Short mmCIF file of C-alpha atoms in Angstrom, two decimals:
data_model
loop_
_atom_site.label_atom_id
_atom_site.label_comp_id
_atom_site.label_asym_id
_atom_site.label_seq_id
_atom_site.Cartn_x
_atom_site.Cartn_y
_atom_site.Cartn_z
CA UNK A 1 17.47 -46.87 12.55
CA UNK A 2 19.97 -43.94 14.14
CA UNK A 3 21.90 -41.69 12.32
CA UNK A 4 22.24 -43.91 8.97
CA UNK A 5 18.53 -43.57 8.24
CA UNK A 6 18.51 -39.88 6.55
CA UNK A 7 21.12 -42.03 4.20
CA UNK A 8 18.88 -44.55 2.84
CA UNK A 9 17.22 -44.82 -0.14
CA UNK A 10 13.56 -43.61 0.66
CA UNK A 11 12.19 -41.79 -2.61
CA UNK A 12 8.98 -43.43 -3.51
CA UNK A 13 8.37 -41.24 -6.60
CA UNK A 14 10.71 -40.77 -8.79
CA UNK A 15 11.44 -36.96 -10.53
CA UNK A 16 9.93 -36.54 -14.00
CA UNK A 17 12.23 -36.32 -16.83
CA UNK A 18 12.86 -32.94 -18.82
CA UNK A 19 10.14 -33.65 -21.52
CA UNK A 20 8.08 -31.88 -23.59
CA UNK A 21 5.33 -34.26 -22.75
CA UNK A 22 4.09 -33.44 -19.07
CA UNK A 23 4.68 -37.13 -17.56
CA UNK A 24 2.90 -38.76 -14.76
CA UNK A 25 4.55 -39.65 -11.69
CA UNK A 26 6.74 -43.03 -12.10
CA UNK A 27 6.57 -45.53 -8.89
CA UNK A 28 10.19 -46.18 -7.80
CA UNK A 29 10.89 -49.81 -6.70
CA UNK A 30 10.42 -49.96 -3.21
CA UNK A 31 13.35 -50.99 -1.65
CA UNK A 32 13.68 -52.80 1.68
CA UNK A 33 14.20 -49.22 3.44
CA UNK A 34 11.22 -47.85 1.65
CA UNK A 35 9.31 -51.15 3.30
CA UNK A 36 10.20 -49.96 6.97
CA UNK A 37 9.90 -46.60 6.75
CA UNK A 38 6.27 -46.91 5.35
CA UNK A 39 5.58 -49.26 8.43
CA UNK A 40 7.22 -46.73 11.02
CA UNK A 41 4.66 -43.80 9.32
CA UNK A 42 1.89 -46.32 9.70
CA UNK A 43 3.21 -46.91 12.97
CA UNK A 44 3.45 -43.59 14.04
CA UNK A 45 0.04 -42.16 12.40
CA UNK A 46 -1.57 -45.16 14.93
CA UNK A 47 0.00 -43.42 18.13
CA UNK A 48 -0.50 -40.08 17.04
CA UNK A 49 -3.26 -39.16 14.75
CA UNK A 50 -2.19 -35.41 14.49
CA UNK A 51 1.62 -35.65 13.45
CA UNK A 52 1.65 -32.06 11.80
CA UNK A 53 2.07 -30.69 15.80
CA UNK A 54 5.61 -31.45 15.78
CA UNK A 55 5.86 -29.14 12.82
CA UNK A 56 6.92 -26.12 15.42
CA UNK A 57 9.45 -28.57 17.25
CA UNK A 58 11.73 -27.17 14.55
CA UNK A 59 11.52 -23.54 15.52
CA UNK A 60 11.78 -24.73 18.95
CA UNK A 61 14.91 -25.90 19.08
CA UNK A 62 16.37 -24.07 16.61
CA UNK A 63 15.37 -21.02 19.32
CA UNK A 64 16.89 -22.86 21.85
CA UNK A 65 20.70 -24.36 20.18
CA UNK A 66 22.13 -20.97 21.23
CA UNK A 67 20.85 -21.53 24.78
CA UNK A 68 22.40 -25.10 25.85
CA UNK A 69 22.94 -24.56 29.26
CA UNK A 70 19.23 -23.51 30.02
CA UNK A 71 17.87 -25.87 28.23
CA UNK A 72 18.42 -28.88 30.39
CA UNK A 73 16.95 -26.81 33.17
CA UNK A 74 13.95 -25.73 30.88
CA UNK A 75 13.24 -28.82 29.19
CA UNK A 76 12.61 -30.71 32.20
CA UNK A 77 10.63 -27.92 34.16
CA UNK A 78 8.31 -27.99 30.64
CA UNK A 79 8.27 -31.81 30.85
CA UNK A 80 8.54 -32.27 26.95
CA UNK A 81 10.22 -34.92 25.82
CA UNK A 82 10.23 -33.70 22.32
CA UNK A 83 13.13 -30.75 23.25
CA UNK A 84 15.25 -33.26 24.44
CA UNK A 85 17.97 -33.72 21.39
CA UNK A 86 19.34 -37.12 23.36
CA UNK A 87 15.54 -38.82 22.95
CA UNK A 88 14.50 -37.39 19.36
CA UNK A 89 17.34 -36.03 17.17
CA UNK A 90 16.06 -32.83 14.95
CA UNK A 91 17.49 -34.65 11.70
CA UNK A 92 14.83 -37.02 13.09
CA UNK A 93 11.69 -35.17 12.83
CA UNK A 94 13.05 -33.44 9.48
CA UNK A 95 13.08 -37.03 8.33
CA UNK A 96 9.68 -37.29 9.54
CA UNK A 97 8.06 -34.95 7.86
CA UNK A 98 10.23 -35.74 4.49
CA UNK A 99 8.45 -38.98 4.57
CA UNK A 100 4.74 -37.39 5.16
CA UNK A 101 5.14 -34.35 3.04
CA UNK A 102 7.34 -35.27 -0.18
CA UNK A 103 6.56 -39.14 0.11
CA UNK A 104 2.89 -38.26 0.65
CA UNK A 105 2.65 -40.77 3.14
CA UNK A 106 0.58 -38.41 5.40
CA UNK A 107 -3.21 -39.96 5.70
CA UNK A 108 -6.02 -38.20 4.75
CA UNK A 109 -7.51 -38.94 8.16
CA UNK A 110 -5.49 -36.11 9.80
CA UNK A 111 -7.30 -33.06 10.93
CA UNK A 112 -7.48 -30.28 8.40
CA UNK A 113 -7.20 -27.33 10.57
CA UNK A 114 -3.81 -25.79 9.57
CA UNK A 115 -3.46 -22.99 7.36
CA UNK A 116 -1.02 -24.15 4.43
CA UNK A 117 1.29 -20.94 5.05
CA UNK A 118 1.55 -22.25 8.32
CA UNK A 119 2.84 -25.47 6.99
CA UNK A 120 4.68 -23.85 4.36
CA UNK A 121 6.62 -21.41 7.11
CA UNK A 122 7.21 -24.47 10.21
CA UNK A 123 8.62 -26.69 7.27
CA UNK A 124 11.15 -24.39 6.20
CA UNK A 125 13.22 -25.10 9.08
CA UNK A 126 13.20 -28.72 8.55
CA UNK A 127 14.76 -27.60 5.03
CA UNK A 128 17.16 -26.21 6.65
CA UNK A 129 18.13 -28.76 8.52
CA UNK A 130 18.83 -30.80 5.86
CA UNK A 131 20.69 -28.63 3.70
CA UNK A 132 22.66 -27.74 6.95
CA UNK A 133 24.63 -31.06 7.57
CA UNK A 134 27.95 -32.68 6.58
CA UNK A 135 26.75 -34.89 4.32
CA UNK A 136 25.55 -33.83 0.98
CA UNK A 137 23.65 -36.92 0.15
CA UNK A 138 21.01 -35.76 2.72
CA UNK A 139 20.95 -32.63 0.76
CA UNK A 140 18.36 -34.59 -1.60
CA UNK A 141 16.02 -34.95 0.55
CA UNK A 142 16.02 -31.55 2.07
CA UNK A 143 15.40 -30.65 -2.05
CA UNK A 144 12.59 -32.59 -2.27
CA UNK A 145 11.24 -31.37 1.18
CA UNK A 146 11.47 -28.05 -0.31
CA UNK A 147 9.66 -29.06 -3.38
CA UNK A 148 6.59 -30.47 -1.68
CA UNK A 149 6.31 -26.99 0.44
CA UNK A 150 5.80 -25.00 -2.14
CA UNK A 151 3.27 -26.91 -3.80
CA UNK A 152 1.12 -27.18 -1.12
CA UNK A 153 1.08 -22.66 -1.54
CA UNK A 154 1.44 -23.02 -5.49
CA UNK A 155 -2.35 -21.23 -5.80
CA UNK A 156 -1.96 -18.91 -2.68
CA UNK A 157 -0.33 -16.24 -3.37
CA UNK A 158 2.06 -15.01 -0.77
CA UNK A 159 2.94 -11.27 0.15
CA UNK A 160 5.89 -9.51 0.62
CA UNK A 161 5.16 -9.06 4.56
CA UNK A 162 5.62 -12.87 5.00
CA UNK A 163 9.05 -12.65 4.34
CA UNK A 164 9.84 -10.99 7.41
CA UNK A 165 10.12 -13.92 9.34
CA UNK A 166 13.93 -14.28 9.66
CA UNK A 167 13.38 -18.69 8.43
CA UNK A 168 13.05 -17.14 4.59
CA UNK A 169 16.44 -15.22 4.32
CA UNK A 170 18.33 -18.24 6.30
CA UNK A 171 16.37 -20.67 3.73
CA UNK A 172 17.27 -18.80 0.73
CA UNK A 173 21.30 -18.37 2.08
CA UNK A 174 21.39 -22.13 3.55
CA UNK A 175 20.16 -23.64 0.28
CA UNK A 176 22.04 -21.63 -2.21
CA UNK A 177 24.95 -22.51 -0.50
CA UNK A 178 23.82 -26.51 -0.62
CA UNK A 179 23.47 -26.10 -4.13
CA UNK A 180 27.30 -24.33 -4.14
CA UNK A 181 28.75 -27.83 -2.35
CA UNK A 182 26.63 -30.33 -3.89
CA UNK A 183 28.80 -31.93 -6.61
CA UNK A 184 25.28 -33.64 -8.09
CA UNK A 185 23.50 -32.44 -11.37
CA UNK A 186 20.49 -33.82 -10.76
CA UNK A 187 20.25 -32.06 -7.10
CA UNK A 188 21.44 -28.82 -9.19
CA UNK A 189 18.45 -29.42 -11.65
CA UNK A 190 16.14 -30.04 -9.74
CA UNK A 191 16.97 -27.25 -6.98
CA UNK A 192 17.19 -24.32 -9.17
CA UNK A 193 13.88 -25.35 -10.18
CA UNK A 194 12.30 -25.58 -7.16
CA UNK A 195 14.45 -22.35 -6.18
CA UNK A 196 12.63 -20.49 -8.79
CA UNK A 197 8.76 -21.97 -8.08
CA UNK A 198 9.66 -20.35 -4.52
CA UNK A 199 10.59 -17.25 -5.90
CA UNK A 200 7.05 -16.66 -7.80
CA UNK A 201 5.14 -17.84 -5.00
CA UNK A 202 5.28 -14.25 -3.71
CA UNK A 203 3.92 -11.32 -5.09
CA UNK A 204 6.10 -8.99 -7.60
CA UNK A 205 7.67 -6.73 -4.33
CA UNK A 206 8.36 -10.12 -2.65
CA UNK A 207 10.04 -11.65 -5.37
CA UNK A 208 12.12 -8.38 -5.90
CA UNK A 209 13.30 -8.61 -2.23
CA UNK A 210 14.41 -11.96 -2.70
CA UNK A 211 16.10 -11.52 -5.83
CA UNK A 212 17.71 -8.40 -4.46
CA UNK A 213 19.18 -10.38 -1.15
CA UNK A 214 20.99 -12.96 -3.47
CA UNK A 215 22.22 -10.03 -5.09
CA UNK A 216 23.77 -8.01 -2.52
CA UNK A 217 24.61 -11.58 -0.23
CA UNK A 218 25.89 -13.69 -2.45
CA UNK A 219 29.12 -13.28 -4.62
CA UNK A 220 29.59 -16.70 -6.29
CA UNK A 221 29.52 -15.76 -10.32
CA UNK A 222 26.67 -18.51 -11.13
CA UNK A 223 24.37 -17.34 -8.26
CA UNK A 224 24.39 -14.00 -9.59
CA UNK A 225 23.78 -14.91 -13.31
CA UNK A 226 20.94 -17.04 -11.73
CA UNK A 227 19.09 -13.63 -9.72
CA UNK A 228 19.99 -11.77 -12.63
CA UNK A 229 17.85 -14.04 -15.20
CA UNK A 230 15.33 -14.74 -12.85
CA UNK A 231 14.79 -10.83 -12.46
CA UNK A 232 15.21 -10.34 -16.57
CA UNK A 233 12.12 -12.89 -17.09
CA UNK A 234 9.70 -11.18 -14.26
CA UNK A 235 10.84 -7.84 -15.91
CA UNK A 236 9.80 -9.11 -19.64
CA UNK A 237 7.06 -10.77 -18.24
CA UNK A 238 5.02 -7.71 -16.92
CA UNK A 239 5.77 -5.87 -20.14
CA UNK A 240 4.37 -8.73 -22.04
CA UNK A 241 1.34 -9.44 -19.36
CA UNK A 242 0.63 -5.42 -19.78
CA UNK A 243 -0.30 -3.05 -22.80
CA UNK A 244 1.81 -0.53 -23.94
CA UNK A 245 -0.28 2.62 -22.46
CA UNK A 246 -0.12 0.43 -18.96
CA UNK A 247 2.40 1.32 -16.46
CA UNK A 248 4.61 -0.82 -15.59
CA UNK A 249 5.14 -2.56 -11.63
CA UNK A 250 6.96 -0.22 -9.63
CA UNK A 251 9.54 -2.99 -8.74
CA UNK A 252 10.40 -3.79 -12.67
CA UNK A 253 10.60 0.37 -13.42
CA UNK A 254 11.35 3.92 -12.47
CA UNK A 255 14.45 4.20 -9.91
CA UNK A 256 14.14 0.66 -8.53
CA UNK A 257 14.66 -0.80 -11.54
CA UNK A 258 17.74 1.78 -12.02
CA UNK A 259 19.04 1.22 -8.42
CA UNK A 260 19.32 -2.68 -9.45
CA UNK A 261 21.15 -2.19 -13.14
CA UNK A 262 23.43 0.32 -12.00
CA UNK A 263 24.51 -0.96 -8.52
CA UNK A 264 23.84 -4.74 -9.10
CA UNK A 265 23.73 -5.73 -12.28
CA UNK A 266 25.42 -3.95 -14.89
CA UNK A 267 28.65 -3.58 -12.94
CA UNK A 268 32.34 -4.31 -12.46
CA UNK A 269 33.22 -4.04 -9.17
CA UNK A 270 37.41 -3.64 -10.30
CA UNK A 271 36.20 -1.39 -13.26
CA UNK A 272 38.55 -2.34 -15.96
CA UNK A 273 40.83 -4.88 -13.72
CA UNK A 274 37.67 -7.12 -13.07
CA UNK A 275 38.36 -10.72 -13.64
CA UNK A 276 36.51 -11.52 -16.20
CA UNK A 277 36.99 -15.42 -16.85
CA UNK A 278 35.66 -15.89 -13.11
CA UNK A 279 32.78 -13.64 -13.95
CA UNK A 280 31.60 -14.11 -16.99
CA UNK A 281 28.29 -15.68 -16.29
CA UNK A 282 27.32 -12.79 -14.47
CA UNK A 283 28.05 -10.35 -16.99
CA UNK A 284 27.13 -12.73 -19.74
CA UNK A 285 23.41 -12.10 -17.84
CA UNK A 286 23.55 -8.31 -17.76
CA UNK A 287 24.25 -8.11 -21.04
CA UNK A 288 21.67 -10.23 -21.73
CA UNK A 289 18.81 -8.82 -19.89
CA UNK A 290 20.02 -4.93 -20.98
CA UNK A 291 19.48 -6.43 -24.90
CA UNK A 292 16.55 -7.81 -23.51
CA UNK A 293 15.14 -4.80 -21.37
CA UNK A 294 16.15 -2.42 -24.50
CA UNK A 295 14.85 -4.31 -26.86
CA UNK A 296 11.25 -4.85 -25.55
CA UNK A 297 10.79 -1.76 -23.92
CA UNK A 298 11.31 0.72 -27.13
CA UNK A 299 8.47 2.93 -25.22
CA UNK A 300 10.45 3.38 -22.45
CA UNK A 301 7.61 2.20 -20.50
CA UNK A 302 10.58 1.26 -17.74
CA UNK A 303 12.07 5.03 -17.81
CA UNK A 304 15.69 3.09 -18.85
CA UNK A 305 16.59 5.02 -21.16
CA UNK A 306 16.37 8.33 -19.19
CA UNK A 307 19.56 6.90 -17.38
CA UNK A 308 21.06 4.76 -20.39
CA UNK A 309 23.91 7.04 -20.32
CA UNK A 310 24.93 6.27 -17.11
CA UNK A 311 25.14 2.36 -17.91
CA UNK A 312 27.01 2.91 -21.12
CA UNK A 313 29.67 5.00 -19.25
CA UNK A 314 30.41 2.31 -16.34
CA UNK A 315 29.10 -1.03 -17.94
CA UNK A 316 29.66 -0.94 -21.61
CA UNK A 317 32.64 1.03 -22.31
CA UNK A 318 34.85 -0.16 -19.13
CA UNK A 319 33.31 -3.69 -20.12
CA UNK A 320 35.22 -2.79 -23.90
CA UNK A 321 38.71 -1.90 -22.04
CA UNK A 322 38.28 -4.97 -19.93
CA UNK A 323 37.83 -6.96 -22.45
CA UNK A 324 40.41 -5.59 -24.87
CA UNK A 325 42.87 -5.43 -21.74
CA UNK A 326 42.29 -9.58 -20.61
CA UNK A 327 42.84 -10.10 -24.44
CA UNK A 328 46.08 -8.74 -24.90
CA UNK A 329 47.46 -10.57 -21.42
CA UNK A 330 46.26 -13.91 -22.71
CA UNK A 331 47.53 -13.11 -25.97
CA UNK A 332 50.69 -12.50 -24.31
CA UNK A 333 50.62 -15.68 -22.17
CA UNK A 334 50.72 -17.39 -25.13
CA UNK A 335 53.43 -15.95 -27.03
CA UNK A 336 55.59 -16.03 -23.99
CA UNK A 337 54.66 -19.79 -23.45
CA UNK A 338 55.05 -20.33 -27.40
CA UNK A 339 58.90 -19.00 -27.54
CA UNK A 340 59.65 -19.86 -24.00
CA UNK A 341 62.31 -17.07 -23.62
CA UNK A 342 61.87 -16.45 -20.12
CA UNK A 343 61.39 -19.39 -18.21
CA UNK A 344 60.92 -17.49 -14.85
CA UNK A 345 58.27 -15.41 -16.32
CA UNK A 346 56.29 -18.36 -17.64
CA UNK A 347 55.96 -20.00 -14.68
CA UNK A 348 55.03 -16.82 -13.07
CA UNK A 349 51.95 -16.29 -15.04
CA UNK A 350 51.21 -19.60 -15.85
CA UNK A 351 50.57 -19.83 -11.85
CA UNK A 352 48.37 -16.58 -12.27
CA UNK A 353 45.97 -18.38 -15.31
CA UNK A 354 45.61 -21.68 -13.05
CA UNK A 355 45.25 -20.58 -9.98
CA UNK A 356 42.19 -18.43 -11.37
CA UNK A 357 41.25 -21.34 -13.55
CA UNK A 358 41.06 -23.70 -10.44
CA UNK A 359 39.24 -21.40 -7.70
CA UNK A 360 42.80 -20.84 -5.51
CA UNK A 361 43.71 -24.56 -5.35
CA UNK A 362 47.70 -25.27 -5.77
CA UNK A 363 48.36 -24.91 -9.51
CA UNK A 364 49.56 -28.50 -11.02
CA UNK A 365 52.84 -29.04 -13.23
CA UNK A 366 51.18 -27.77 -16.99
CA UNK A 367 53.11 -28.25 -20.27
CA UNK A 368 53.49 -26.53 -22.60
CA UNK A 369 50.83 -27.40 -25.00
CA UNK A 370 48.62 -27.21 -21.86
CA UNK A 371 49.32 -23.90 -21.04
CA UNK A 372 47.97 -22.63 -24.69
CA UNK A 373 45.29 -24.91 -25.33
CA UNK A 374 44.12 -22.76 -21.75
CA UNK A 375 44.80 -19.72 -22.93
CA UNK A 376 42.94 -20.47 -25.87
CA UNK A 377 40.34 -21.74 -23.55
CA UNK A 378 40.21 -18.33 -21.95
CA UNK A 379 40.44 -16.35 -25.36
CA UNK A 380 37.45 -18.00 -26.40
CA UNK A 381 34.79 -17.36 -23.37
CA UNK A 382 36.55 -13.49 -24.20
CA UNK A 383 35.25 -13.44 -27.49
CA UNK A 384 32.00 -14.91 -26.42
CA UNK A 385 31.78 -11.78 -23.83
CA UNK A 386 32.72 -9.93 -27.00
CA UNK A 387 29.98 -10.84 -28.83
CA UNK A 388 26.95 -10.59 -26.49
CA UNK A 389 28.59 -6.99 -26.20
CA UNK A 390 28.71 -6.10 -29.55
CA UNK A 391 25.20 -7.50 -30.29
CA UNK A 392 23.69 -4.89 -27.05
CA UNK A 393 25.74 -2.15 -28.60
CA UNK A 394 24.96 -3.41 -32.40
CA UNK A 395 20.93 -3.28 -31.08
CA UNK A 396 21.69 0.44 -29.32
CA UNK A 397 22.82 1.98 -32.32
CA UNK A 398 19.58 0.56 -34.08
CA UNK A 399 17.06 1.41 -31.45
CA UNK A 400 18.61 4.29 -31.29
CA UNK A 401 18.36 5.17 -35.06
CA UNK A 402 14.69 4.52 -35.65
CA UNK A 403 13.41 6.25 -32.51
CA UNK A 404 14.86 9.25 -33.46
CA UNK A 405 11.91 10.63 -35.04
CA UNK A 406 9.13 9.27 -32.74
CA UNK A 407 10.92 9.89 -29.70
CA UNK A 408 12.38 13.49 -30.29
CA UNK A 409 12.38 14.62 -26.09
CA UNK A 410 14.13 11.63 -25.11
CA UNK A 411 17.80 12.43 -23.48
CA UNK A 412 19.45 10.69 -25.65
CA UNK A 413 18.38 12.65 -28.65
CA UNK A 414 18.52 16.03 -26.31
CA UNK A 415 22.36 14.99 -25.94
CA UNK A 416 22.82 14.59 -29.78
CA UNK A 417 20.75 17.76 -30.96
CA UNK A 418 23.15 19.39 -28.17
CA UNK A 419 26.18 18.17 -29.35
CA UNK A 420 24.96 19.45 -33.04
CA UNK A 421 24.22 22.67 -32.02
CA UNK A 422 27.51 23.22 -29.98
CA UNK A 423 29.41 21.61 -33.17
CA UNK A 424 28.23 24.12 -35.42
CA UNK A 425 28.59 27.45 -33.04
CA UNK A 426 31.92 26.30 -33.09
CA UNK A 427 32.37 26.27 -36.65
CA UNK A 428 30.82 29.65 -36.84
CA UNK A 429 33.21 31.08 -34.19
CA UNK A 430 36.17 29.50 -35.88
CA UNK A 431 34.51 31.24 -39.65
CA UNK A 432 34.37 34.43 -38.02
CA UNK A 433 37.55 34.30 -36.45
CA UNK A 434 39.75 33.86 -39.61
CA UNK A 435 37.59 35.98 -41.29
CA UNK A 436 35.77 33.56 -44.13
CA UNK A 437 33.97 34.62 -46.61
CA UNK A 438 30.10 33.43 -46.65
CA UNK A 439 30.67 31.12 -50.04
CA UNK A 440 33.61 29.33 -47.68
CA UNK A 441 31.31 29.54 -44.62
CA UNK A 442 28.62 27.85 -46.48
CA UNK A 443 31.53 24.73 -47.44
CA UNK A 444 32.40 24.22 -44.25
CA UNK A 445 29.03 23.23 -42.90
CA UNK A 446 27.94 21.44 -45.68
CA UNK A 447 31.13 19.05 -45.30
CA UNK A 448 31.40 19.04 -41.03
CA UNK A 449 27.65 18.48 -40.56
#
């Protein structure tokens, strides 16, 4: 069927609604496509009764793209007819094993002598190619591909030293990025959540590796509120899977754990002239998993608080100026726009709001009531930012209140006890110095401390 056949319409089971009821998988109606490709499987599994040998065809060629002109040479000294891209296209046997794999159209009569990380690993590349082309309805399929991998190494769990084949970091950056152009919700849906099932199928240092790489590779606002929640829930997890006397995973504590909040997550990479409209989901998610982490972990079980001071100074309070500062200049937007005074200077910043409003496209002709309805667009998603900030700072203060007497060596009440005892050495310098007597002496303290 050529090139159109990755197009068609060849889901045989359809996706299971969000439910609370787990629901069983729903026949689709099998189209005319889903007729013929079922006979071409048949077909196939006839003339060759082990199909899962192709599987490293994918690797194969993938090797050899970079090395066209050796190829030709190679392929026909090797005499394999499956490395010729003219006779079998790779889309083609990506497509193949999207039919076998997610369509479960592979027969139980095939030899059961590959390891399922095996499986798992070769397939990956056929994901790739998927998620790789022009055309983002193929992307679907490459999803579902995806899906159907990780299932089959759902109850193995898989180490961090497997990730050292170079297929897992050019998965994880080729199918974030699908998800980035896809335009579909339900390919959004459903490939965060099969995003996420990969994610656990490794063990706690693998999943921090691959939460770290989208961290430090990828600087789209949603992917980063997406590692950043993903690496909250595996943190909350362990401290609820664990008793309090039990350590905690070296990858959720001690100076990883720091390492991550204060170079990945709880930052602004402008300090206080970070755009915070185009990255508010982000910090939405710090905030959110530093309420989260605080709140939880009152033992300091994760050794946070032994560098809170460090996150308040470059997170919290620039986050405050930020906030107060991107409030003003919408404010100002629109008064200007209101009175329309200076018509020059309107246009100027109304270019400035849509431009970062519409991800650099051409701003379009706005009127006037346009202009404030989207400043008070953006004034509202500031005050949300405002209050998932005050709500971290309003839990702080708390936590901070009530562990004062069970936690009496902990910095942060080191740093107050010092600033106490530095407060009232100056008082008594500043007594002795003018000479009080001990009745005014004995005021002064009792109304400064």
């Amino acid at each position: 069927m050529g090139k159109l056949f990755p197009i068609l319409q060849l889901q045989r089971i359809e996706q299971p609604r969000k439910t609370l009821r787990p629901s069983a998988k729903l026949s689709a109606g099998k189209s005319y496509s889903i007729q013929v490709a079922e006979d071409m499987i048949r077909s196939f599994v006839l003339l060759v009764k082990d199909p899962l040998f192709l599987l490293p065809y994918g690797e194969k060629r993938n090797n050899l793209q970079s090395k066209r002109k050796k190829i030709d040479s190679e392929e026909k000294a090797n005499n394999d007819c499956f490395l010729y891209h003219e006779t079998y296209t790779t889309e083609g046997f990506a497509m193949l094993f999207y039919l076998l794999l997610s369509e479960e159209l592979l027969p139980e009569s095939v030899p059961q002598i590959y390891d399922r990380r095996y499986i798992f690993e070769m397939g990956l590349h056929y994901v790739v190619i998927l998620l790789s082309g022009e055309r983002t309805v193929v992307y679907f399929k490459g999803i579902r591909l995806a899906q159907a991998l990780v299932k089959l190494v759902r109850n193995i769990k898989l180490s961090s030293q497997d990730l050292r084949a170079p297929i897992h970091s050019t998965f994880c950056e080729r199918y974030v990025r699908a998800l980035e152009r896809s335009g579909s919700v339900r390919n959004r849906d459903v490939g965060i959540t099969v995003l996420t099932d990969y994610i656990h199928t490794f063990d706690d240092e693998g999943r921090y590796m691959i939460i770290s790489h989208m961290l430090k590779t990828f600087d789209d606002d949603s992917v980063r509120a997406y590692a950043i929640t993903v690496y909250k829930d595996l943190i909350s997890g362990d401290m609820r899977d664990k008793k309090k006397d039990e350590p905690l995973v070296r990858w959720y504590s001690g100076e990883v754990l720091q390492d991550m909040l204060t170079n990945h997550i709880c930052v602004l990479r402008k300090g206080v002239k970070t755009d915070l409209i185009d990255n508010s989901y982000s910090i939405t998610s710090a905030l959110s998993a530093l309420w989260v982490l605080l709140k939880t972990d009152q033992c300091n079980r994760s050794h946070i608080w032994n560098y809170f001071g460090t996150l308040e100074a470059q997170f919290l309070l620039e986050l405050r100026k930020a906030i107060d500062l991107t409030r003003a200049h919408y404010k100002n937007e629109m008064k200007v726009t209101a009175e329309d005074n200076n018509a020059q200077m309107g246009e100027e910043h109304s270019a400035e709001i849509t431009i970062s409003t519409l991800n650099g496209e051409l701003p379009p002709v706005l009127s006037k009531e346009k202009k404030v309805e989207l400043c008070q667009g953006m004034l509202l998603r500031l005050d949300i930012l405002d209050f998932q900030l005050a709500r971290v700072n309003g839990a702080i203060e708390q936590m901070r209140r009530s562990n004062e007497k069970a936690f009496p060596n902990c910095p942060w009440m080191l740093n107050k006890l010092n600033y106490k005892i530095l407060k009232r050495l100056y008082l008594l310098i500043a007594c002795n110095k003018f000479k009080f007597s001990f009745r005014c002496k004995i005021m002064c303290f009792n109304k400064f401390l």
